[in-house]
XYZ file of N, CA and C in Angstrom:
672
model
N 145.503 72.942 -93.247
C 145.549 71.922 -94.290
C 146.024 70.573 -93.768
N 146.611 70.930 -92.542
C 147.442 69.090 -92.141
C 146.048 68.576 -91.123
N 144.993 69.027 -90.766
C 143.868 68.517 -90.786
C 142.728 67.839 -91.546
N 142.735 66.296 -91.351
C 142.438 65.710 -92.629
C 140.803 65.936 -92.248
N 139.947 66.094 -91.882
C 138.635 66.518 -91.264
C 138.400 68.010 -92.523
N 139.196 68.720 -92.278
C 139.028 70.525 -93.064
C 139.288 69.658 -94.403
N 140.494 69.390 -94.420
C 141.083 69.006 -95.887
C 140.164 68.606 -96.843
N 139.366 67.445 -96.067
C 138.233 66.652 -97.118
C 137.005 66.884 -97.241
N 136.748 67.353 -96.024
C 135.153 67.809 -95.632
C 135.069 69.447 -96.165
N 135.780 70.221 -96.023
C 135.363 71.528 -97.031
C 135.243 71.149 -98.082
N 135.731 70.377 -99.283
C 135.315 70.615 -100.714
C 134.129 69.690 -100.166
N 133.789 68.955 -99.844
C 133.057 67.673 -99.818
C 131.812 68.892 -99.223
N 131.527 69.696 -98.697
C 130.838 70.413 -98.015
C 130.461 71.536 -99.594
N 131.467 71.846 -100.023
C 131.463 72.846 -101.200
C 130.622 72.203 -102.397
N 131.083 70.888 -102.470
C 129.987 70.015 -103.675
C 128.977 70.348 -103.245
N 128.307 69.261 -102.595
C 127.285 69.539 -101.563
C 126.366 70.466 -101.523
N 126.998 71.357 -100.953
C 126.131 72.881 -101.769
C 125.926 73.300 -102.326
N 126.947 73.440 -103.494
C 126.930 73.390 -105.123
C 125.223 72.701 -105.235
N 125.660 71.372 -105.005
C 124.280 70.303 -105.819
C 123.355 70.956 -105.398
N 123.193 71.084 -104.104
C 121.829 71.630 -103.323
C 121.430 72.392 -103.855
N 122.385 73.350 -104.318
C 121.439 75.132 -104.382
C 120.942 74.951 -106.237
N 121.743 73.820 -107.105
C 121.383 73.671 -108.207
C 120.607 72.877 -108.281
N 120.165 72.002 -107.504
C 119.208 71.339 -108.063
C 117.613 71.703 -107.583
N 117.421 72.585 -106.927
C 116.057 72.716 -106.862
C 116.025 73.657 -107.491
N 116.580 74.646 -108.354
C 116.022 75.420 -109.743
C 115.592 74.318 -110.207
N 116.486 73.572 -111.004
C 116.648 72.279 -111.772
C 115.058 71.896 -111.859
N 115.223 71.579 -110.793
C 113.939 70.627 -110.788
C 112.524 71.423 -111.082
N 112.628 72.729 -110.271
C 111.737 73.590 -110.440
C 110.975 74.240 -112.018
N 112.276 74.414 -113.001
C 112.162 74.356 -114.266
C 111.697 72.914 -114.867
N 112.317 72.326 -114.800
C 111.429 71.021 -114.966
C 109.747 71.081 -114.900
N 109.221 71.386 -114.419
C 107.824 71.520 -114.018
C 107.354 71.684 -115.696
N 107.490 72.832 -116.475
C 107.377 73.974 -116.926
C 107.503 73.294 -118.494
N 106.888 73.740 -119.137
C 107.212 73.300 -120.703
C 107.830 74.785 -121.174
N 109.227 74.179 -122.423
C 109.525 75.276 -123.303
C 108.906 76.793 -123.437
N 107.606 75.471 -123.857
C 106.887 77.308 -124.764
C 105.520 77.782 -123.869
N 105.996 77.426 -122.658
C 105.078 78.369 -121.780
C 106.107 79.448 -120.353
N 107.729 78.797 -120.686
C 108.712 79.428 -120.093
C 108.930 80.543 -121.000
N 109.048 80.582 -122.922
C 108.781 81.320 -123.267
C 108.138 82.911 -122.969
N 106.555 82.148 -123.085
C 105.810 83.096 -123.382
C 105.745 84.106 -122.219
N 106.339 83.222 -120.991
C 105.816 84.022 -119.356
C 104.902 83.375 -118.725
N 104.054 82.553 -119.363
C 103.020 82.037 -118.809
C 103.258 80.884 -117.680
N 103.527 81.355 -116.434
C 104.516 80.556 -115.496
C 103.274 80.931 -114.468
N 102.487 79.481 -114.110
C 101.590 79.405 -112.832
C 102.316 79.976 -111.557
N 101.351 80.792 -111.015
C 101.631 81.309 -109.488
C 101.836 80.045 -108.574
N 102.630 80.234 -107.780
C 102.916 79.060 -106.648
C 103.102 79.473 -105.320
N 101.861 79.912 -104.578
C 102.398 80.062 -103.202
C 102.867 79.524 -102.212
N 103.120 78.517 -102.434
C 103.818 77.686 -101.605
C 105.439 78.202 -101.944
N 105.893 78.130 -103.195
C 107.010 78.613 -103.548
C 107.453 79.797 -103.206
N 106.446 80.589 -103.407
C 106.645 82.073 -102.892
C 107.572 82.167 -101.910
N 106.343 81.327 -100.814
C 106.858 81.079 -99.230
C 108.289 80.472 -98.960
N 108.420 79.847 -100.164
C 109.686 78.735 -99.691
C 111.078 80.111 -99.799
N 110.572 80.690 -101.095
C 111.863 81.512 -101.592
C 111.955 82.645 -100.472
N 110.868 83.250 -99.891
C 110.552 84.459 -98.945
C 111.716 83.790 -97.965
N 111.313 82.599 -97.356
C 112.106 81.907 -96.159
C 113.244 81.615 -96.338
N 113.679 81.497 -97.490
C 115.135 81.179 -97.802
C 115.855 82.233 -97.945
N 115.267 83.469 -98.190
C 115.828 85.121 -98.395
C 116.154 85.204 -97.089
N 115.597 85.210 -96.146
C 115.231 85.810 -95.006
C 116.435 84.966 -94.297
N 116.405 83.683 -94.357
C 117.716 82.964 -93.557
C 118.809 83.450 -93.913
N 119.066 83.237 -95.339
C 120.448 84.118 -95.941
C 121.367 85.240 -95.329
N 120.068 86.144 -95.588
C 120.333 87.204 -94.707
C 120.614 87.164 -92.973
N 119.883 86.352 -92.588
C 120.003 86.032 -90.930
C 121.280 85.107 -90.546
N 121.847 84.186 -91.774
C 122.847 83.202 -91.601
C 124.345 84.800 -92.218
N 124.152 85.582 -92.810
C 124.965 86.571 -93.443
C 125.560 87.373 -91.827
N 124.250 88.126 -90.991
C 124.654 88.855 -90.021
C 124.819 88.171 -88.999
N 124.936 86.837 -89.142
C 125.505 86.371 -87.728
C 126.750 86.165 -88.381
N 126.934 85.418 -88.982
C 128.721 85.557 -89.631
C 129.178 86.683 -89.331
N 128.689 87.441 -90.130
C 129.671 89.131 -90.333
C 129.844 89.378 -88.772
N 128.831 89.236 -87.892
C 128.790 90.036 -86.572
C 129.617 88.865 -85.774
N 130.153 87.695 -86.214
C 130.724 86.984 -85.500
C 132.254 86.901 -85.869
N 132.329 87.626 -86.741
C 133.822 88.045 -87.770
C 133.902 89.282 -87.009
N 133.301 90.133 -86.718
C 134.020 91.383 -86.204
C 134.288 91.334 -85.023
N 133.136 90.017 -83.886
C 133.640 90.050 -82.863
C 134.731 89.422 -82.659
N 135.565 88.431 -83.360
C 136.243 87.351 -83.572
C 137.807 88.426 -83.686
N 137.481 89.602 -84.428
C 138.658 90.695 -84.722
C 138.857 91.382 -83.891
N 137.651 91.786 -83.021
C 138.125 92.957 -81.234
C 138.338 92.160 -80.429
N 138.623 90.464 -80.407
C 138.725 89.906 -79.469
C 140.526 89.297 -79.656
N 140.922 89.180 -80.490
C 142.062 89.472 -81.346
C 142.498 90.493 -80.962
N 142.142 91.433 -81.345
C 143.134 92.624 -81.156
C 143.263 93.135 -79.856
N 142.268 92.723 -78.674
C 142.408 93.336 -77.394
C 143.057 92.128 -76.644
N 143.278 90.685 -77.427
C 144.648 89.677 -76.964
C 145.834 90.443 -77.197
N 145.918 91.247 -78.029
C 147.451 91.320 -79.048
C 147.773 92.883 -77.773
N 146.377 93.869 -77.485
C 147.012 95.010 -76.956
C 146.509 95.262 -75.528
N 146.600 94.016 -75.157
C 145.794 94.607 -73.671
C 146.980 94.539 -72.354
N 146.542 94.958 -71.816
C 148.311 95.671 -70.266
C 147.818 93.958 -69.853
N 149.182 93.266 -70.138
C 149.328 91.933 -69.096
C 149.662 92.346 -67.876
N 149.878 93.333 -67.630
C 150.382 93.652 -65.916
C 151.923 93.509 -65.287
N 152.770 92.904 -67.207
C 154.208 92.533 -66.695
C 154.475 92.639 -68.459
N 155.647 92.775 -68.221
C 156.564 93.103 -69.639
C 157.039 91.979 -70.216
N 156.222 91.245 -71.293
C 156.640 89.867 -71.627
C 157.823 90.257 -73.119
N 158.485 91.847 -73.601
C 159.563 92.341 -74.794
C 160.458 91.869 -74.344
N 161.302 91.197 -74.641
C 163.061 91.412 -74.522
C 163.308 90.282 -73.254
N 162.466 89.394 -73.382
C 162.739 88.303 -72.130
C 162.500 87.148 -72.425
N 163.018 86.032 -72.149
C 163.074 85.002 -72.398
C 163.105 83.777 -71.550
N 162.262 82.970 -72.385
C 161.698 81.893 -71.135
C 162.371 80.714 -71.444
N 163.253 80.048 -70.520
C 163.797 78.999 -70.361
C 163.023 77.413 -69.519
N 162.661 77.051 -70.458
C 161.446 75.360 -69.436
C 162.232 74.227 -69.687
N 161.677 73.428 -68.936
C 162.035 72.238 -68.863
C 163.595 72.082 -68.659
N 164.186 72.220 -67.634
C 165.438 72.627 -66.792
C 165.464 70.828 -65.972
N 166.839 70.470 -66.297
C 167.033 69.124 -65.624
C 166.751 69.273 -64.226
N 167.259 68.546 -63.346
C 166.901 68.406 -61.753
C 168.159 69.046 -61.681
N 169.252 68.501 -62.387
C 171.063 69.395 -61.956
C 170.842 70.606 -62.350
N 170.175 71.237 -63.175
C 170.558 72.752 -63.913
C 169.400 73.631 -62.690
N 168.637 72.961 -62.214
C 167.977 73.824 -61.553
C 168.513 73.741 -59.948
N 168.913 72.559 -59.416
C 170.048 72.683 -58.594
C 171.091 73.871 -58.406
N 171.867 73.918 -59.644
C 172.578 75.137 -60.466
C 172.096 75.835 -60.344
N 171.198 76.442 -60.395
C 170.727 78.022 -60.305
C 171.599 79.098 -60.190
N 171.670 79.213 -58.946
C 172.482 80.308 -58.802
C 173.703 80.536 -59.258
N 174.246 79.921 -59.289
C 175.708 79.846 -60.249
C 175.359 80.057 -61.867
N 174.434 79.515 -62.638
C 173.727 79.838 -63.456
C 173.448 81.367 -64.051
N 172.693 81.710 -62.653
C 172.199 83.317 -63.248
C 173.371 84.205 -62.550
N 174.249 83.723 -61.707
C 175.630 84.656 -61.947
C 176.142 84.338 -63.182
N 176.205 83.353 -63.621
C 176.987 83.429 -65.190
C 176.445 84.402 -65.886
N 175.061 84.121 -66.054
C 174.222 84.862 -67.100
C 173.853 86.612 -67.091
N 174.210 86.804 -65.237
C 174.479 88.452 -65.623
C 175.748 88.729 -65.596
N 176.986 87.920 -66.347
C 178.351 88.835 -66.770
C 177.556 89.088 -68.298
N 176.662 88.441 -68.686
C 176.414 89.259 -69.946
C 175.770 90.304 -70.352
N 176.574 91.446 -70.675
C 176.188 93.039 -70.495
C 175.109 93.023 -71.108
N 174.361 91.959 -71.877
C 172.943 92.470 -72.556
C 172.046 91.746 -71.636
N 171.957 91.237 -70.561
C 171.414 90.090 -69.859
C 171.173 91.333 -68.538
N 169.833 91.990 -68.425
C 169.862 92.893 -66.963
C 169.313 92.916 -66.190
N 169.227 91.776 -65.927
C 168.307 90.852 -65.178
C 167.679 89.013 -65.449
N 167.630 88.365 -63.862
C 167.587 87.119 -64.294
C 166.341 86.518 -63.319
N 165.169 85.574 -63.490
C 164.269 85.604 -62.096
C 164.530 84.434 -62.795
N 163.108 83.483 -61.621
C 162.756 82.359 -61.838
C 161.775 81.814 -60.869
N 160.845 81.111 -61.584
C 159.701 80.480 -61.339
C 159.498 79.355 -61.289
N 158.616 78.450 -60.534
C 157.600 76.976 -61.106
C 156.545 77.303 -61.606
N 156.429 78.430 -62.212
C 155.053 78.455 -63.460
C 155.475 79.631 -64.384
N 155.266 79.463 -65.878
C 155.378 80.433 -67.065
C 154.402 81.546 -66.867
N 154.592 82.950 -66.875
C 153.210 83.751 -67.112
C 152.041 83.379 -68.325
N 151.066 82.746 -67.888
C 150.298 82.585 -69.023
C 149.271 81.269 -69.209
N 150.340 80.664 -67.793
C 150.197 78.563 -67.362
C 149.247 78.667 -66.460
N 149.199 79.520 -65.864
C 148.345 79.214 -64.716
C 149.400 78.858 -63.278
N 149.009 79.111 -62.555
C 149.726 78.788 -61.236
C 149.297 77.558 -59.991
N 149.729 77.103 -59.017
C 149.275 76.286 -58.341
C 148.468 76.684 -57.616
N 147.511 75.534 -57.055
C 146.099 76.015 -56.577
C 146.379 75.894 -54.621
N 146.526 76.893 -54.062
C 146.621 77.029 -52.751
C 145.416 77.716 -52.074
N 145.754 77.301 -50.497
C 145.133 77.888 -49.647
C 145.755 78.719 -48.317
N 144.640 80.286 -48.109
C 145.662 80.295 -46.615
C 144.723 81.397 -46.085
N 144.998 81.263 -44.713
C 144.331 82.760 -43.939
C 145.038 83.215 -43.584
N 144.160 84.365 -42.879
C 145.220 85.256 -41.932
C 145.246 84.527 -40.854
N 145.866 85.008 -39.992
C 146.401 84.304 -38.433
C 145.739 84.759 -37.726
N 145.283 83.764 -36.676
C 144.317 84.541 -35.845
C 143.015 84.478 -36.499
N 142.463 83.814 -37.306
C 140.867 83.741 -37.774
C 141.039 82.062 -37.568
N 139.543 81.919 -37.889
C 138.595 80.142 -37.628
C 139.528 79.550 -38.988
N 139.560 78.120 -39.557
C 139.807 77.858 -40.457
C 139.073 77.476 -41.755
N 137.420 77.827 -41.636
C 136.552 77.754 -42.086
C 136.866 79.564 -43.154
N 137.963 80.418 -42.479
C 137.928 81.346 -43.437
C 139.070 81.454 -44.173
N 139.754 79.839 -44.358
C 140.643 79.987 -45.537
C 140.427 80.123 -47.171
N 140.490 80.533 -47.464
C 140.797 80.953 -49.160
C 141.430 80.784 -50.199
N 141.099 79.905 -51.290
C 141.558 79.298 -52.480
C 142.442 80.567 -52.917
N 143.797 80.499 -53.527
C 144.495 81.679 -54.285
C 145.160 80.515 -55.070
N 145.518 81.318 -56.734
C 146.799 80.757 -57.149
C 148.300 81.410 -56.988
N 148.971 80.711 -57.002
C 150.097 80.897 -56.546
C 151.406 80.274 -56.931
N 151.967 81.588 -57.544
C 153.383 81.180 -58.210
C 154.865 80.995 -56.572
N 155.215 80.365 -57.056
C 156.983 80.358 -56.594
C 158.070 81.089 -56.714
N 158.762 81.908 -56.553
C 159.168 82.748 -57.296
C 161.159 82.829 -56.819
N 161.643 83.196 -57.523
C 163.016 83.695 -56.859
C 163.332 85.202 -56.813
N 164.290 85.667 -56.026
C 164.603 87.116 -56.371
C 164.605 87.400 -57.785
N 164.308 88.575 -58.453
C 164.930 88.753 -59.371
C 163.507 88.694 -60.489
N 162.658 88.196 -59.486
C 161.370 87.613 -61.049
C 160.657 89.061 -61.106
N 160.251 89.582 -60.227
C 159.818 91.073 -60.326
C 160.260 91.487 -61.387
N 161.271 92.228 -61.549
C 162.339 92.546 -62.123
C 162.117 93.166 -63.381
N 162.771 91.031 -63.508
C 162.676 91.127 -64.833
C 161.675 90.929 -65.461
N 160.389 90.664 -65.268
C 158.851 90.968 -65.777
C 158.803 91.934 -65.482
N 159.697 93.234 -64.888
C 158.275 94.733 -64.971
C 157.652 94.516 -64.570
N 157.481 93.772 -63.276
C 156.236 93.556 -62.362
C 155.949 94.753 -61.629
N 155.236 96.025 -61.421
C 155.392 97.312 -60.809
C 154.518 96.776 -58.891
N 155.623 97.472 -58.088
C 155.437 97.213 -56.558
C 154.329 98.299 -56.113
N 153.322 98.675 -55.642
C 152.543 98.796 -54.938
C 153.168 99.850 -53.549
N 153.304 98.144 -52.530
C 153.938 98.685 -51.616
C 154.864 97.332 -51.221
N 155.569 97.953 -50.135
C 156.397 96.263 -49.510
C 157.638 96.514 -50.152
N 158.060 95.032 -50.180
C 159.547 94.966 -50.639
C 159.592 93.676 -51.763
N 160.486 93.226 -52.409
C 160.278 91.882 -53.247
C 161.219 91.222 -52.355
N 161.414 90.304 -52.911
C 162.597 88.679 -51.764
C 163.538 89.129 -52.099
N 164.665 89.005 -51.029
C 165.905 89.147 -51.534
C 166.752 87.944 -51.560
N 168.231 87.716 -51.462
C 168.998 87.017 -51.754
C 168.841 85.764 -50.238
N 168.763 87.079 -49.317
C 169.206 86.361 -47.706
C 167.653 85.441 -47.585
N 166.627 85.506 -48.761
C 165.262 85.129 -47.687
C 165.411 83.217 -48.584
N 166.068 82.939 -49.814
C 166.063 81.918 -50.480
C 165.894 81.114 -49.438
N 166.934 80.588 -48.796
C 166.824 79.058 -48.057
C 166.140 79.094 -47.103
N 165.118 80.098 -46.516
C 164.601 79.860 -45.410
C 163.651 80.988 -45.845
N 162.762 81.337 -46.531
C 162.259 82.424 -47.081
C 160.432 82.139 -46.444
N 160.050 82.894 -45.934
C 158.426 82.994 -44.874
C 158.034 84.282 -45.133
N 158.362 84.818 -46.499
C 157.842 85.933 -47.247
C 156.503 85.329 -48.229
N 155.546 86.608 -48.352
C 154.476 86.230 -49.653
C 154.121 87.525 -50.238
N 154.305 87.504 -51.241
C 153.660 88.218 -52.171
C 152.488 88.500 -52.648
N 151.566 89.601 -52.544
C 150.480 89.274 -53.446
C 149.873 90.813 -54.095
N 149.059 90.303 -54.814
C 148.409 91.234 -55.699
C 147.769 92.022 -55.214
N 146.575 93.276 -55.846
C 145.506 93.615 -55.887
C 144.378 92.937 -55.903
N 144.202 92.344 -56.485
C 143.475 91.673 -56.246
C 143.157 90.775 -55.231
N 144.748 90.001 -54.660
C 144.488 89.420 -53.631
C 144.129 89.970 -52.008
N 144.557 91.113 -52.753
C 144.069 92.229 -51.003
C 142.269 92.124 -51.029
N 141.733 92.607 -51.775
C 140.389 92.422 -51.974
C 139.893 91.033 -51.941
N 140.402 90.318 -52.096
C 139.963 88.496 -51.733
C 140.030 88.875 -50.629
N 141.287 89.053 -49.993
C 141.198 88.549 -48.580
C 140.364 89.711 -47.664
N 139.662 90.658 -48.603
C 138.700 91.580 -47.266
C 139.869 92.015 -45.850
N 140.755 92.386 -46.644
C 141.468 93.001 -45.221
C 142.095 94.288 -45.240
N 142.062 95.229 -44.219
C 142.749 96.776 -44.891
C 144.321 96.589 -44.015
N 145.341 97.319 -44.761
C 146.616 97.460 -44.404
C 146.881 95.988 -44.225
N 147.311 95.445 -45.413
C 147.953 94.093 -45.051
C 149.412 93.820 -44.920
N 149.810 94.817 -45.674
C 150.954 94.829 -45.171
C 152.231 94.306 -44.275
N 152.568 93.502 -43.463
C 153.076 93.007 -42.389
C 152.288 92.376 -41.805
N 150.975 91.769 -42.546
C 150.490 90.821 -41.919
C 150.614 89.382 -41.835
N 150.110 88.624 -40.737
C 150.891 87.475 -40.965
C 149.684 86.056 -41.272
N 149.787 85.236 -42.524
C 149.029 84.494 -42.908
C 149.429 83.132 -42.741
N 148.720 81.844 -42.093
C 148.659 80.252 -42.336
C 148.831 79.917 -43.956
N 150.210 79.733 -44.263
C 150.514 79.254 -45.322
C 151.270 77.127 -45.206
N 150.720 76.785 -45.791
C 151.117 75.231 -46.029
C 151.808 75.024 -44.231
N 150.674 75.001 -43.227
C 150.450 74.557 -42.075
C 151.681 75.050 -41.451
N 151.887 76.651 -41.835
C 153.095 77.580 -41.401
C 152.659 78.836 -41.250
N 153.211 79.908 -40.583
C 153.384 80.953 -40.546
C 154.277 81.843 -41.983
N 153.508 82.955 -42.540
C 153.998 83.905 -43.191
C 153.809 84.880 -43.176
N 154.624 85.741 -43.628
C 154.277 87.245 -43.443
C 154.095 87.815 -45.259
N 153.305 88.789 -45.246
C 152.736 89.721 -45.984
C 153.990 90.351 -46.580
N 154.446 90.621 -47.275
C 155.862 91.627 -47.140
C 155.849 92.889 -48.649
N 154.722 92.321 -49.093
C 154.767 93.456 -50.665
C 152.905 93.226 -51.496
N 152.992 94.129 -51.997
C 152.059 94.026 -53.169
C 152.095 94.673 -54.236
N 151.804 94.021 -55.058
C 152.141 94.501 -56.994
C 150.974 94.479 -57.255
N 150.920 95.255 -58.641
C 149.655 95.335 -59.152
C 149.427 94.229 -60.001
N 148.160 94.109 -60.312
C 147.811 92.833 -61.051
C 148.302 92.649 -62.377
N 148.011 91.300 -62.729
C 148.723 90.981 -64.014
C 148.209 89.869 -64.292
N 148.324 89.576 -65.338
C 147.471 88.477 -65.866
C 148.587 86.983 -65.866
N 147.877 86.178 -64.733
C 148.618 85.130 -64.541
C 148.264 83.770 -65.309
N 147.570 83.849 -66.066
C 146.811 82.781 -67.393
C 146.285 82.951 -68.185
């Protein structure tokens, strides 16, 4: 309703149609005198025939695309509302837009925040599950650079696994000691199959004109 476009243009659309669909009876009776509407004596009109045949026929054709666009409109709905994101978005809570000092803070931060016995777990990111992630590139080591590969790619701190229910594969997640100097990467299922490689595991990839190593993989999840 706070859309002034819907607000005015549905009734304005509702007249409209109203008039339309009444006035060509209207007019149609018009033709016709009293006492020959009476009697029945109403000339054949094939042209009319045709008009009314074609107007049945759309009805019906304008009816099952609606309906069939209403039910798809409802399984597409309901398989948003129940489909496996690949991470546990119950009982967690997203904190954005963090000053330059509070994210400085961090760590002192999420030690505060696990003395609280309902708090059992704390991660953190530069992207929300759901935003989309940054657009990178990288190979393995030891190939041409013609076989690097677009991935997106979150940031992550200890702790983000975690607390998304992110489920591990294989590998390990980051720990505390890898923060300030951390040449760990993470990746998916999916990203094993991008990169066409078997046992990646401990492998080591050209990340942002550096060396990294492979160190885990989780299963997929829906990162947008």
């Amino acid at each position: 309703l706070s859309n002034p476009l819907l607000f005015i243009g549905l009734p304005v659309m509702a007249l409209f149609v109203g008039l339309i669909s009444g006035l060509y009876p209207a007019i149609t009776i018009t033709r016709y005198t009293p006492a020959s509407i009476i009697k029945g004596k109403l000339p054949s009109n094939h042209d009319t025939n045709l008009l009314s045949r074609i107007l049945v026929v759309f009805q019906f054709s304008a009816s099952i695309v609606l309906i069939s666009a209403v039910i798809i409109s409802q399984q597409q709905i309901n398989y948003m509302k129940n489909a496996d994101l690949g991470f546990e978005p119950e009982q967690v809570i997203a904190i954005t837009n963090l000053s330059d000092a509070q994210k400085q803070a961090y760590s002192s931060i999420r030690q505060e925040l696990l003395k609280i016995p309902q708090i059992s777990s704390v991660g953190a990111s530069l992207h929300r599950p759901g935003g989309g992630g940054s657009g990178q590139s990288f190979r393995l080591y030891g190939t041409d650079i013609k076989s690097s590969k677009d991935f997106n790619e979150y940031r992550v701190r200890p702790g983000y696994f975690k607390t998304l229910g992110i489920q591990f594969v294989e590998g390990n997640t980051f720990t505390e000691s890898q923060v300030e100097n951390c040449k760990g990467i993470i990746v998916n299922e999916a990203a094993v199959k991008y990169l066409n490689v078997n046992n990646p595991l401990g492998r080591v990839v050209w990340f942002n004109a550096d060396k990294y190593e492979i160190q885990g993989i989780v299963k997929d999840f829906h990162y947008t």
